[in-house]
Each structure stands twice: as C-alpha cells, then as structure tokens.
PDB file of C-alpha atoms in Angstrom:
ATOM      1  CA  UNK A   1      22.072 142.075  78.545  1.00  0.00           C
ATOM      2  CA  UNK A   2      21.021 139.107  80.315  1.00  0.00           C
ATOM      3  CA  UNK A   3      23.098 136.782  77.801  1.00  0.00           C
ATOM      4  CA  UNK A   4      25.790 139.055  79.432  1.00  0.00           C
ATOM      5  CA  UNK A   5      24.608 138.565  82.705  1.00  0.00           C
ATOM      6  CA  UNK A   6      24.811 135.047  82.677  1.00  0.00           C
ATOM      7  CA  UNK A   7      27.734 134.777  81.317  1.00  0.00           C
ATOM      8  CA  UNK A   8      29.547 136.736  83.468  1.00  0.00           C
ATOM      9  CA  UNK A   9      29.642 134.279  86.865  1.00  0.00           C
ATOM     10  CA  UNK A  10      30.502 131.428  84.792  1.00  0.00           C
ATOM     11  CA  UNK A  11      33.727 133.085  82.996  1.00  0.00           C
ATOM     12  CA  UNK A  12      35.147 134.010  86.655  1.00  0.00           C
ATOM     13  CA  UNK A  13      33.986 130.315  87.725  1.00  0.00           C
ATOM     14  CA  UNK A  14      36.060 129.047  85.286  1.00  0.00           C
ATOM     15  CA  UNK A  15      38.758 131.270  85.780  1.00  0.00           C
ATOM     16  CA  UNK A  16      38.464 130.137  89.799  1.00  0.00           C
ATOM     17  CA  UNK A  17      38.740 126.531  88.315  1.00  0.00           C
ATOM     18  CA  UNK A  18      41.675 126.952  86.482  1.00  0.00           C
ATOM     19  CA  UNK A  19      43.128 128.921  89.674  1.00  0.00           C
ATOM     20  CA  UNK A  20      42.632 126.237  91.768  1.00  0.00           C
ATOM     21  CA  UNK A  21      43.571 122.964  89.548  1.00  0.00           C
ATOM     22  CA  UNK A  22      46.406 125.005  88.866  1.00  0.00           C
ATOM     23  CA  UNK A  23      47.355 125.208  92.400  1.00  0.00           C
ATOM     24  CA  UNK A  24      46.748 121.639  93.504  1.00  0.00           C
ATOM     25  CA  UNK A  25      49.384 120.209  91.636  1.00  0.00           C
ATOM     26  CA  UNK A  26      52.095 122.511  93.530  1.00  0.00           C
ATOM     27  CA  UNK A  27      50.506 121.004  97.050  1.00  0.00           C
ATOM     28  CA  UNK A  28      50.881 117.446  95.637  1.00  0.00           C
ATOM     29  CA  UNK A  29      54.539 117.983  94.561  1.00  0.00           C
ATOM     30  CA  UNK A  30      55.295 119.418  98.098  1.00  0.00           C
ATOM     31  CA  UNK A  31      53.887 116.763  99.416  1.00  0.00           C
ATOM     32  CA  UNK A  32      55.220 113.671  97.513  1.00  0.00           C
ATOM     33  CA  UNK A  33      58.494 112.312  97.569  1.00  0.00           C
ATOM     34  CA  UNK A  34      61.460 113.859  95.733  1.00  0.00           C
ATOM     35  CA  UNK A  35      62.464 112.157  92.760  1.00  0.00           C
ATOM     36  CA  UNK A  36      65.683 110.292  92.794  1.00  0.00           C
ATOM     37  CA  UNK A  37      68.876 111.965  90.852  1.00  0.00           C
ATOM     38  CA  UNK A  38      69.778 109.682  88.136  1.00  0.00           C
ATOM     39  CA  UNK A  39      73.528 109.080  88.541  1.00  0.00           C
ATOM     40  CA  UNK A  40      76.380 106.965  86.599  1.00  0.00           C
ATOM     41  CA  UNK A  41      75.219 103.285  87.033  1.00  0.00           C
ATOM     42  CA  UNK A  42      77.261 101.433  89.652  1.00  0.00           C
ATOM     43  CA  UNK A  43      78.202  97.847  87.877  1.00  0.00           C
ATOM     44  CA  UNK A  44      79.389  95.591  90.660  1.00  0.00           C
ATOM     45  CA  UNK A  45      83.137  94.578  89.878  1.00  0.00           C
ATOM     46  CA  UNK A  46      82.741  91.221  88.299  1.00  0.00           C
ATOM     47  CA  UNK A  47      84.568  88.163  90.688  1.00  0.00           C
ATOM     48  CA  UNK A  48      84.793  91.276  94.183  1.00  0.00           C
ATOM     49  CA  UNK A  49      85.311  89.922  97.163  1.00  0.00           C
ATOM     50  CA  UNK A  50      86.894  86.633  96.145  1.00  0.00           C
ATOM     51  CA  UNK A  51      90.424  85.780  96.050  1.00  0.00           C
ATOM     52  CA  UNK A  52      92.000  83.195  95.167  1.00  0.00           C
ATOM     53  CA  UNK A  53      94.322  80.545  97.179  1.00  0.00           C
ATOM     54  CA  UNK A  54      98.056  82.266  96.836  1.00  0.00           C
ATOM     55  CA  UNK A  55      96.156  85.800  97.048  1.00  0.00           C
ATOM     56  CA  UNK A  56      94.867  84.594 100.520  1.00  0.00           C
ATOM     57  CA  UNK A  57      97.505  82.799 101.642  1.00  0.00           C
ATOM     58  CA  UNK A  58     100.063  86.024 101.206  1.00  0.00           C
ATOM     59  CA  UNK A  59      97.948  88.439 102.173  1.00  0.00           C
ATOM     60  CA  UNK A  60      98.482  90.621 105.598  1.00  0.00           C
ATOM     61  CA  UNK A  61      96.755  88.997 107.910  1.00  0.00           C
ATOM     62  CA  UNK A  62      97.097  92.458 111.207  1.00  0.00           C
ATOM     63  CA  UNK A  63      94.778  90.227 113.695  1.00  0.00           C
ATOM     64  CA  UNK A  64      95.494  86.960 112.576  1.00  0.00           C
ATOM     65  CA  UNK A  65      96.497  83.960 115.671  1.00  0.00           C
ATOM     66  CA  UNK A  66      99.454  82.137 116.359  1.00  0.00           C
ATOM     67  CA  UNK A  67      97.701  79.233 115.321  1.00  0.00           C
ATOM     68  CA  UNK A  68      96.750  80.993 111.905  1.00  0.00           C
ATOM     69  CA  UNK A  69     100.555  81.857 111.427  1.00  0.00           C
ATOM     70  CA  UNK A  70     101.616  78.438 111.827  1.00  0.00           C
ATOM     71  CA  UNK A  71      99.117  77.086 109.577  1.00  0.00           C
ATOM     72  CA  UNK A  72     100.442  79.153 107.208  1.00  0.00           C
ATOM     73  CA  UNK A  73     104.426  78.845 107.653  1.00  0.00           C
ATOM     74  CA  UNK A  74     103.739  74.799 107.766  1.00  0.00           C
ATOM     75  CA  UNK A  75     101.529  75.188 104.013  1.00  0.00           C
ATOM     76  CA  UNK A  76     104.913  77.043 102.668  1.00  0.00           C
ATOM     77  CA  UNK A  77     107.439  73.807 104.448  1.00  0.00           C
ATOM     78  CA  UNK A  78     105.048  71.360 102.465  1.00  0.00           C
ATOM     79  CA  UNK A  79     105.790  73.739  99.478  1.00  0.00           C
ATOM     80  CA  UNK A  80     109.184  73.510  99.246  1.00  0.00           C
ATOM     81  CA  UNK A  81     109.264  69.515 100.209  1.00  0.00           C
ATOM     82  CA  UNK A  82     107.640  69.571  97.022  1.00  0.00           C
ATOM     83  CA  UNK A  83     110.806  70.646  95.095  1.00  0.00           C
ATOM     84  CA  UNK A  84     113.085  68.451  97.808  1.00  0.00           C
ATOM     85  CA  UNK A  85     110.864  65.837  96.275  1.00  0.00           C
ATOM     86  CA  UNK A  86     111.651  66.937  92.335  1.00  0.00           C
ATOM     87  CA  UNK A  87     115.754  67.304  93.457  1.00  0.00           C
ATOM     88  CA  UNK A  88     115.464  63.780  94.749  1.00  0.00           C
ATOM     89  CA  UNK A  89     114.441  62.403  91.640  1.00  0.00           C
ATOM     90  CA  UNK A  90     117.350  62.060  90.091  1.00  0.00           C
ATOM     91  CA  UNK A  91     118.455  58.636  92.408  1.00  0.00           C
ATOM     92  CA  UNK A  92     115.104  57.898  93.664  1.00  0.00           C
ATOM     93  CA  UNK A  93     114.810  55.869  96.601  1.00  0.00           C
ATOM     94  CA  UNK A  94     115.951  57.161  99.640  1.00  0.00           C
ATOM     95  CA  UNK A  95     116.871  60.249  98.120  1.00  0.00           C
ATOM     96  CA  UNK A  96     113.209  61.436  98.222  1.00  0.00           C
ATOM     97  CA  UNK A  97     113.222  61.425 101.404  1.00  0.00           C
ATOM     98  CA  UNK A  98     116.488  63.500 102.342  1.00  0.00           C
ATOM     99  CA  UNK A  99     116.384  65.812  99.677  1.00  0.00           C
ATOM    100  CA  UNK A 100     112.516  66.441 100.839  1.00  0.00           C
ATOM    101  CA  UNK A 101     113.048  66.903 104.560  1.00  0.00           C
ATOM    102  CA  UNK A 102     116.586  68.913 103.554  1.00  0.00           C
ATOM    103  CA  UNK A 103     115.076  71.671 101.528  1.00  0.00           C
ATOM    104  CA  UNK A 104     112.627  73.202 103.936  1.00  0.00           C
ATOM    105  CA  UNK A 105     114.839  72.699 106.653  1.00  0.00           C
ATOM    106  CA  UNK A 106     116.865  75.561 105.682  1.00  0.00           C
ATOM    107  CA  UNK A 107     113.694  77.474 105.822  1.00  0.00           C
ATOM    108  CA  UNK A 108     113.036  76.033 109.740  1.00  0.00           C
ATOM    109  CA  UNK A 109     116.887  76.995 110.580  1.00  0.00           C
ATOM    110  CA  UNK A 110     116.614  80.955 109.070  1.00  0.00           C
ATOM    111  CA  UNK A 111     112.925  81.404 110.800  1.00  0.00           C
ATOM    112  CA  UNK A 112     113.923  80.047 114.538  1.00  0.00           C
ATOM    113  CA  UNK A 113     117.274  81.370 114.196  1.00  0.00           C
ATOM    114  CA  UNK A 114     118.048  84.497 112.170  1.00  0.00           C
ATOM    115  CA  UNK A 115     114.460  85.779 112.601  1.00  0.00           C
ATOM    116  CA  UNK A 116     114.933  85.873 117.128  1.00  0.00           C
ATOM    117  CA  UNK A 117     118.773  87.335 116.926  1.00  0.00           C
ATOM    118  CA  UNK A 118     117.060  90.044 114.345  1.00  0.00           C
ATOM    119  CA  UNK A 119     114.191  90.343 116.535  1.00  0.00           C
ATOM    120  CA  UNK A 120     116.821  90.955 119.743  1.00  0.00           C
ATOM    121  CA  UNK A 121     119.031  93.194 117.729  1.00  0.00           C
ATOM    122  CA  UNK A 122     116.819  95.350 116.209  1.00  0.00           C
ATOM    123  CA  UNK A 123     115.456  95.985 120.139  1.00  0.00           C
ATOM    124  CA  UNK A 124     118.839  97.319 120.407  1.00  0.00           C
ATOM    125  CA  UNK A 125     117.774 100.329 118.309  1.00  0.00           C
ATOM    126  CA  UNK A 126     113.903 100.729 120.300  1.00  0.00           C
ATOM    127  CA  UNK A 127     112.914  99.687 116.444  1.00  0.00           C
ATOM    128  CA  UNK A 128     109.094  99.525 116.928  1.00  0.00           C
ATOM    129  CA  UNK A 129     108.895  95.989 116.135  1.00  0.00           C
ATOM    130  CA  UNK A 130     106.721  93.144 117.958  1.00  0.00           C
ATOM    131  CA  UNK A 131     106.807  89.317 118.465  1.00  0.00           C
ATOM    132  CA  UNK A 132     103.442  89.347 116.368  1.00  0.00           C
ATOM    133  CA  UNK A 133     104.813  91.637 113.385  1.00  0.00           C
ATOM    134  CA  UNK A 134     107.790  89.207 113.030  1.00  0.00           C
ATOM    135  CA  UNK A 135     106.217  86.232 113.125  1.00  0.00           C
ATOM    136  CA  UNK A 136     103.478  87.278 110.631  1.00  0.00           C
ATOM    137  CA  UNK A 137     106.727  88.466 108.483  1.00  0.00           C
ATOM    138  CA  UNK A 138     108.317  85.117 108.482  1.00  0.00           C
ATOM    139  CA  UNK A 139     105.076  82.846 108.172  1.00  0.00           C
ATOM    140  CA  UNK A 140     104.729  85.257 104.523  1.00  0.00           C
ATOM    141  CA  UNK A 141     108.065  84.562 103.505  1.00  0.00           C
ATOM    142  CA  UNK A 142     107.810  81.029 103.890  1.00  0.00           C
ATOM    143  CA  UNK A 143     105.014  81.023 102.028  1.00  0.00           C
ATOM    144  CA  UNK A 144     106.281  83.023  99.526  1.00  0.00           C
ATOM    145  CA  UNK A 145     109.583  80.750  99.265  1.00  0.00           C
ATOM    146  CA  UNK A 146     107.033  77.298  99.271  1.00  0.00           C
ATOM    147  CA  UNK A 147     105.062  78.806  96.528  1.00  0.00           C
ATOM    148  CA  UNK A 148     108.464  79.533  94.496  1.00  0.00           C
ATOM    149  CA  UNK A 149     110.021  76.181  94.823  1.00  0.00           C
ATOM    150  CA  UNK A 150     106.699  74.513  94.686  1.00  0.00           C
ATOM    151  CA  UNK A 151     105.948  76.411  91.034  1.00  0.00           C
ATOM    152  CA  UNK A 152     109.569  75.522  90.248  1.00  0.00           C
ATOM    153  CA  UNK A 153     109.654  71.900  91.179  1.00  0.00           C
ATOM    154  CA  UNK A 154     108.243  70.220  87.884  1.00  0.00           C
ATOM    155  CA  UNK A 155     110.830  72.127  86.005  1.00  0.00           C
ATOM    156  CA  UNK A 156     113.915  70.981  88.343  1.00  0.00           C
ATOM    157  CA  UNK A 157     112.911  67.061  88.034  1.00  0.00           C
ATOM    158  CA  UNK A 158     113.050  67.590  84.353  1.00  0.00           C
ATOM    159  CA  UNK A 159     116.081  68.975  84.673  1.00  0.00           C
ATOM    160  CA  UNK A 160     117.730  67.117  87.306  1.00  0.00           C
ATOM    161  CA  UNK A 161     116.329  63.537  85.729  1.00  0.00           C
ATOM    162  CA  UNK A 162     118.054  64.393  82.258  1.00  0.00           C
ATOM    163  CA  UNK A 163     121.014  66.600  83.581  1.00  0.00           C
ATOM    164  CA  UNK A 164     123.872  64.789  81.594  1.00  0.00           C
ATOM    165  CA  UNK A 165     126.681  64.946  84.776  1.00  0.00           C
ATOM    166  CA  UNK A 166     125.967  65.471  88.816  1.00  0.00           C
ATOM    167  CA  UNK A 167     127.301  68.927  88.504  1.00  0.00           C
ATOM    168  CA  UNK A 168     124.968  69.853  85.611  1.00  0.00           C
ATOM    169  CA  UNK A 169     121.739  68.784  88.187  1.00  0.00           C
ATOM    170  CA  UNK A 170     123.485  69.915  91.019  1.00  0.00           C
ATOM    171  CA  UNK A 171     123.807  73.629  89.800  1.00  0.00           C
ATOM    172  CA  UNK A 172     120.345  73.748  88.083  1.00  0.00           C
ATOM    173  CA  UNK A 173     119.018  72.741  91.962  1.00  0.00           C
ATOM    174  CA  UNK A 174     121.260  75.148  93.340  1.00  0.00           C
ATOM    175  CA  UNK A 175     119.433  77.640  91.359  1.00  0.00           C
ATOM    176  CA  UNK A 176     115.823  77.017  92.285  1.00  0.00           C
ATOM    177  CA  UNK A 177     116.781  76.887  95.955  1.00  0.00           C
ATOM    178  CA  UNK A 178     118.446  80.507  95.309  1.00  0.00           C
ATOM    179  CA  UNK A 179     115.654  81.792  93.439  1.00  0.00           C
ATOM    180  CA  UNK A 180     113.241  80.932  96.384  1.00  0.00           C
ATOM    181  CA  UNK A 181     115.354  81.974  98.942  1.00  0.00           C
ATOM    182  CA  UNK A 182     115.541  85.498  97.759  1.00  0.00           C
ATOM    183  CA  UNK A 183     111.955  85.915  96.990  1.00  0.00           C
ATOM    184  CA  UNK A 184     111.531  84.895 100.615  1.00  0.00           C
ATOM    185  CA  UNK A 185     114.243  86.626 102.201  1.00  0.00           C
ATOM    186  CA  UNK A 186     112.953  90.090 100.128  1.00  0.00           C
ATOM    187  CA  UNK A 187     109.236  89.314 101.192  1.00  0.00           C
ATOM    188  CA  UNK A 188     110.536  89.119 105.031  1.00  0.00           C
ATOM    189  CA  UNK A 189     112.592  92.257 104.739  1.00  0.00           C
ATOM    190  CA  UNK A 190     110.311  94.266 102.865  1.00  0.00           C
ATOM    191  CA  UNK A 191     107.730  93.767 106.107  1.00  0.00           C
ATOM    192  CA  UNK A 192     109.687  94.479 108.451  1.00  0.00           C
ATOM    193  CA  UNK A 193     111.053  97.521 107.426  1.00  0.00           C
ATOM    194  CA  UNK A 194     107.719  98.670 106.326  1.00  0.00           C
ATOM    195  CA  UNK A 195     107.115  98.832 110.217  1.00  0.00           C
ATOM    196  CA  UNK A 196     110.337  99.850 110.954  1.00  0.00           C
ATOM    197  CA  UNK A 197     109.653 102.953 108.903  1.00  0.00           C
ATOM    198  CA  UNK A 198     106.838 103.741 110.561  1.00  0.00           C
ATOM    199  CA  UNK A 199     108.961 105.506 113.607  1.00  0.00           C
ATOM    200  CA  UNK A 200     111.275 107.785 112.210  1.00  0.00           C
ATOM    201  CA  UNK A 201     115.055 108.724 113.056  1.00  0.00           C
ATOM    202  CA  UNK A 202     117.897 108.556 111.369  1.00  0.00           C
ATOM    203  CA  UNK A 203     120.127 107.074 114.091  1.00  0.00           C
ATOM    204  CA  UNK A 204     117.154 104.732 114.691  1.00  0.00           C
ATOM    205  CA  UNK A 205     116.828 104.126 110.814  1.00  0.00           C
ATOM    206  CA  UNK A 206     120.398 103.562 109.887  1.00  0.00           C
ATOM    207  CA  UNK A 207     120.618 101.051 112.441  1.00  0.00           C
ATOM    208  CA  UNK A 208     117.525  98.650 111.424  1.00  0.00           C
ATOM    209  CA  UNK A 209     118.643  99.062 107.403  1.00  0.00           C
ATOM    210  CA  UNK A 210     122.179  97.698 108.978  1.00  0.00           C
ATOM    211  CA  UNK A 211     120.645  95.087 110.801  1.00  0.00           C
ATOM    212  CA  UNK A 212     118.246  93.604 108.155  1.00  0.00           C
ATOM    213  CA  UNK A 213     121.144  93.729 105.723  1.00  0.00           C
ATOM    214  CA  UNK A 214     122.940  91.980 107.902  1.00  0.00           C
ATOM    215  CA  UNK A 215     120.599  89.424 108.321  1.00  0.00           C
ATOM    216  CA  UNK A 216     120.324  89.131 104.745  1.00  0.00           C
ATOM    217  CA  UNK A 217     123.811  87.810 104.279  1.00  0.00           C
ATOM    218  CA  UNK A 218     123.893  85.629 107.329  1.00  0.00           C
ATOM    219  CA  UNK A 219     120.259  83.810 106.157  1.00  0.00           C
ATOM    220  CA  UNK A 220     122.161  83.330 102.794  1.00  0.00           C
ATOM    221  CA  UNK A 221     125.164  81.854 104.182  1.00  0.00           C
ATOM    222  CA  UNK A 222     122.906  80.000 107.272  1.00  0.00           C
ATOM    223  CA  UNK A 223     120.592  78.399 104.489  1.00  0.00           C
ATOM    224  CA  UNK A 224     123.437  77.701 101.722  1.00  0.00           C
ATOM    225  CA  UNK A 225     125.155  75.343 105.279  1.00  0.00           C
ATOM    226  CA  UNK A 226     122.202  73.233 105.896  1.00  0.00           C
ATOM    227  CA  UNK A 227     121.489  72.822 102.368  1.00  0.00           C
ATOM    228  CA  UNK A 228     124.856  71.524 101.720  1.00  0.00           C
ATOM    229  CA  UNK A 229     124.917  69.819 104.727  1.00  0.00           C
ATOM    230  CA  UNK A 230     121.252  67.782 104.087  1.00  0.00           C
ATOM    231  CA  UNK A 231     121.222  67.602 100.103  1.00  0.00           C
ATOM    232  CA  UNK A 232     123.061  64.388  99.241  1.00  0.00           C
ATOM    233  CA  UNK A 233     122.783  66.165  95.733  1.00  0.00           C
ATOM    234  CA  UNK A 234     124.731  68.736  96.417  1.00  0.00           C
ATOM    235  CA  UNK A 235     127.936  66.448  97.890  1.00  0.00           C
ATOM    236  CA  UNK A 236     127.789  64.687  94.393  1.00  0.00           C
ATOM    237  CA  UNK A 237     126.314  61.478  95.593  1.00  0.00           C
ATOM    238  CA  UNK A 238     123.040  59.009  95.959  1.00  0.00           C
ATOM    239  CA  UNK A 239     121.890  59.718  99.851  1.00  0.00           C
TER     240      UNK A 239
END
C-alpha cells in the first residue's frame, strides 16, 4: 500500500510532464516564423537586360530627344555611305566620294520631304499622329536602311569590282539600294500606322492606308531620281 502510495503522485507528475512538453512546442511554433513555401526555382535568364548594338539602335525609343533621334538617323546616313563607298569601287578615285555622299542622300531627300507632306496630309484626316511619332519613325527607318546597305556593302564591291560590263555592276547596285529602301520604307510605314490604328474609323482609316501608300510610291520614285541623278554608276560612267 505505501509502494502504491508513492507511486501514485509521480505517475500523474509524469503524466503533467508529458502534458506540458507536449504543449510547449505548439507555443513555439505560434510564435516562430512561418516556414517559407518551396516553389519552382527562378534561374535568371542568362545575358537579361543586355542588348546588343542593332537591338538598341532599332528599338522604340517613346521618350527619347530630338537630339537622340538625330544621333540615330545620322548612325543609319554613315551606314549607307558605307555601301556608296563599296558602289564606288569599281573606278576608284573620285568616285568614292560621289557614290558615298549620293547614296544616303536619297535617304536625306525622302525624310525632309516625303516624311512633312505625309505628316501635313495625314492631318487632313485628324490621324492622331505627332511631330515626335514621325520623327522617331523616320530616324528607325534610316537606321534600318543603313544597317541593310551597310550589311550589304562587302558583297556589292565584290560584285561591282568583278562585274564583267557597267550594266552588269550597275544592276547588281541597283539592287542593294532597292533592297534597303524597302526595308526602310516598310519599317517607316509599319510605325506609323501602328499609331494610326490606334484611333479608329473607317473614313479616318481608309484615308491614312491611302496616304501612306501613296507615299510609298512617291519615296520610290523620289529616291530612284536622286540616285540616278548622284550615282555616276548608274549614268554608265567614271564620276
């Protein structure tokens, strides 16, 4: 009996124990923080945030400066003097010169000429487009045209160098200039009537597709007339 006795208050003292270390656990967990959620692991994208020259230089600049336009119409001028310089290669001399101040000049006669009497027409339809939006538009088409005839121009000195008559070197010239021209013409259109689309209408819309078409054919025939006009290579002879 007093074996039993004894026994008694330390069973429900142990009992109490276990009770209690049983409950302090629970407080802890309340109290510490909760454990993170694992998740699928995030790798960061290898080369993000870095873009390369061309990527940059034809990318949509919204906020960017007159003086960040220019920079980049005058990098797509030097572009295409590049393949003026390949065209002139073919006579050397003084021909370097023409042929490299001819082919951009095109480019100089569509941007200060088409690109205001599109600007003023396409006012003519309350066409939601703005000084900036058109300038940004043509400083990405030059640039877009530069890089072209600048990729093109090792090709057209080969060509032009071991063309066989005039008219052979002549026509293979003919084609770079027309290969950068539309890529240029169809980066300047493309941006403007993404804007244009903005503001619906079908009066409104009919109109602007008119007018940019419009301007399409007269900044082919505008750029073909100075070409022919500057490119001694084109007229069949030295300068």
């Amino acid at each position: 009996m007093q074996v039993q006795a004894t026994c008694l208050p330390l069973t429900s003292s142990l009992e109490a124990g276990t009770d209690a270390g049983a409950n302090e656990p629970a407080a802890r967990r309340d109290d510490a923080p909760a454990a993170p959620v694992p998740g699928p692991a995030v790798e960061p994208a290898e080369g993000a945030g870095h873009r390369g020259w061309t990527a940059a230089l034809l990318a949509e600049r919204p906020s960017a400066s007159l003086r960040e336009e220019l920079s980049r119409f005058g990098v797509g001028v030097g572009l295409a003097s590049l393949y003026g310089l390949s065209l002139g290669a073919r006579h050397g001399g003084v021909s370097f010169a023409h042929h490299a101040a001819g082919v951009p000049a095109a480019m100089v006669a569509v941007a200060f000429v088409g690109v205001p009497a599109l600007t003023i027409v396409l006012t003519l339809f309350d066409a939601p487009l703005d000084p900036p939006r058109a300038l940004s538009a043509t400083a990405r088409a030059a640039a877009a045209t530069g890089l072209v005839l600048g990729g093109l121009a090792p090709a057209a000195a080969l060509f032009v160098v071991t063309g066989g008559s005039d008219l052979t070197a002549a026509l293979m010239g003919l084609l770079g200039l027309a290969v950068g021209g539309v890529v240029g013409v169809g980066v300047l259109l493309r941006d403007l009537g993404a804007a244009l689309r903005r503001d619906g209408g079908l009066v409104r819309l009919s109109g602007a597709t008119a007018a940019l078409v419009g301007f399409a054919v007269f900044a082919a025939v505008l750029a073909l007339r100075v070409w022919v006009e500057t490119l001694p290579m084109l007229k069949g002879g030295a300068s």
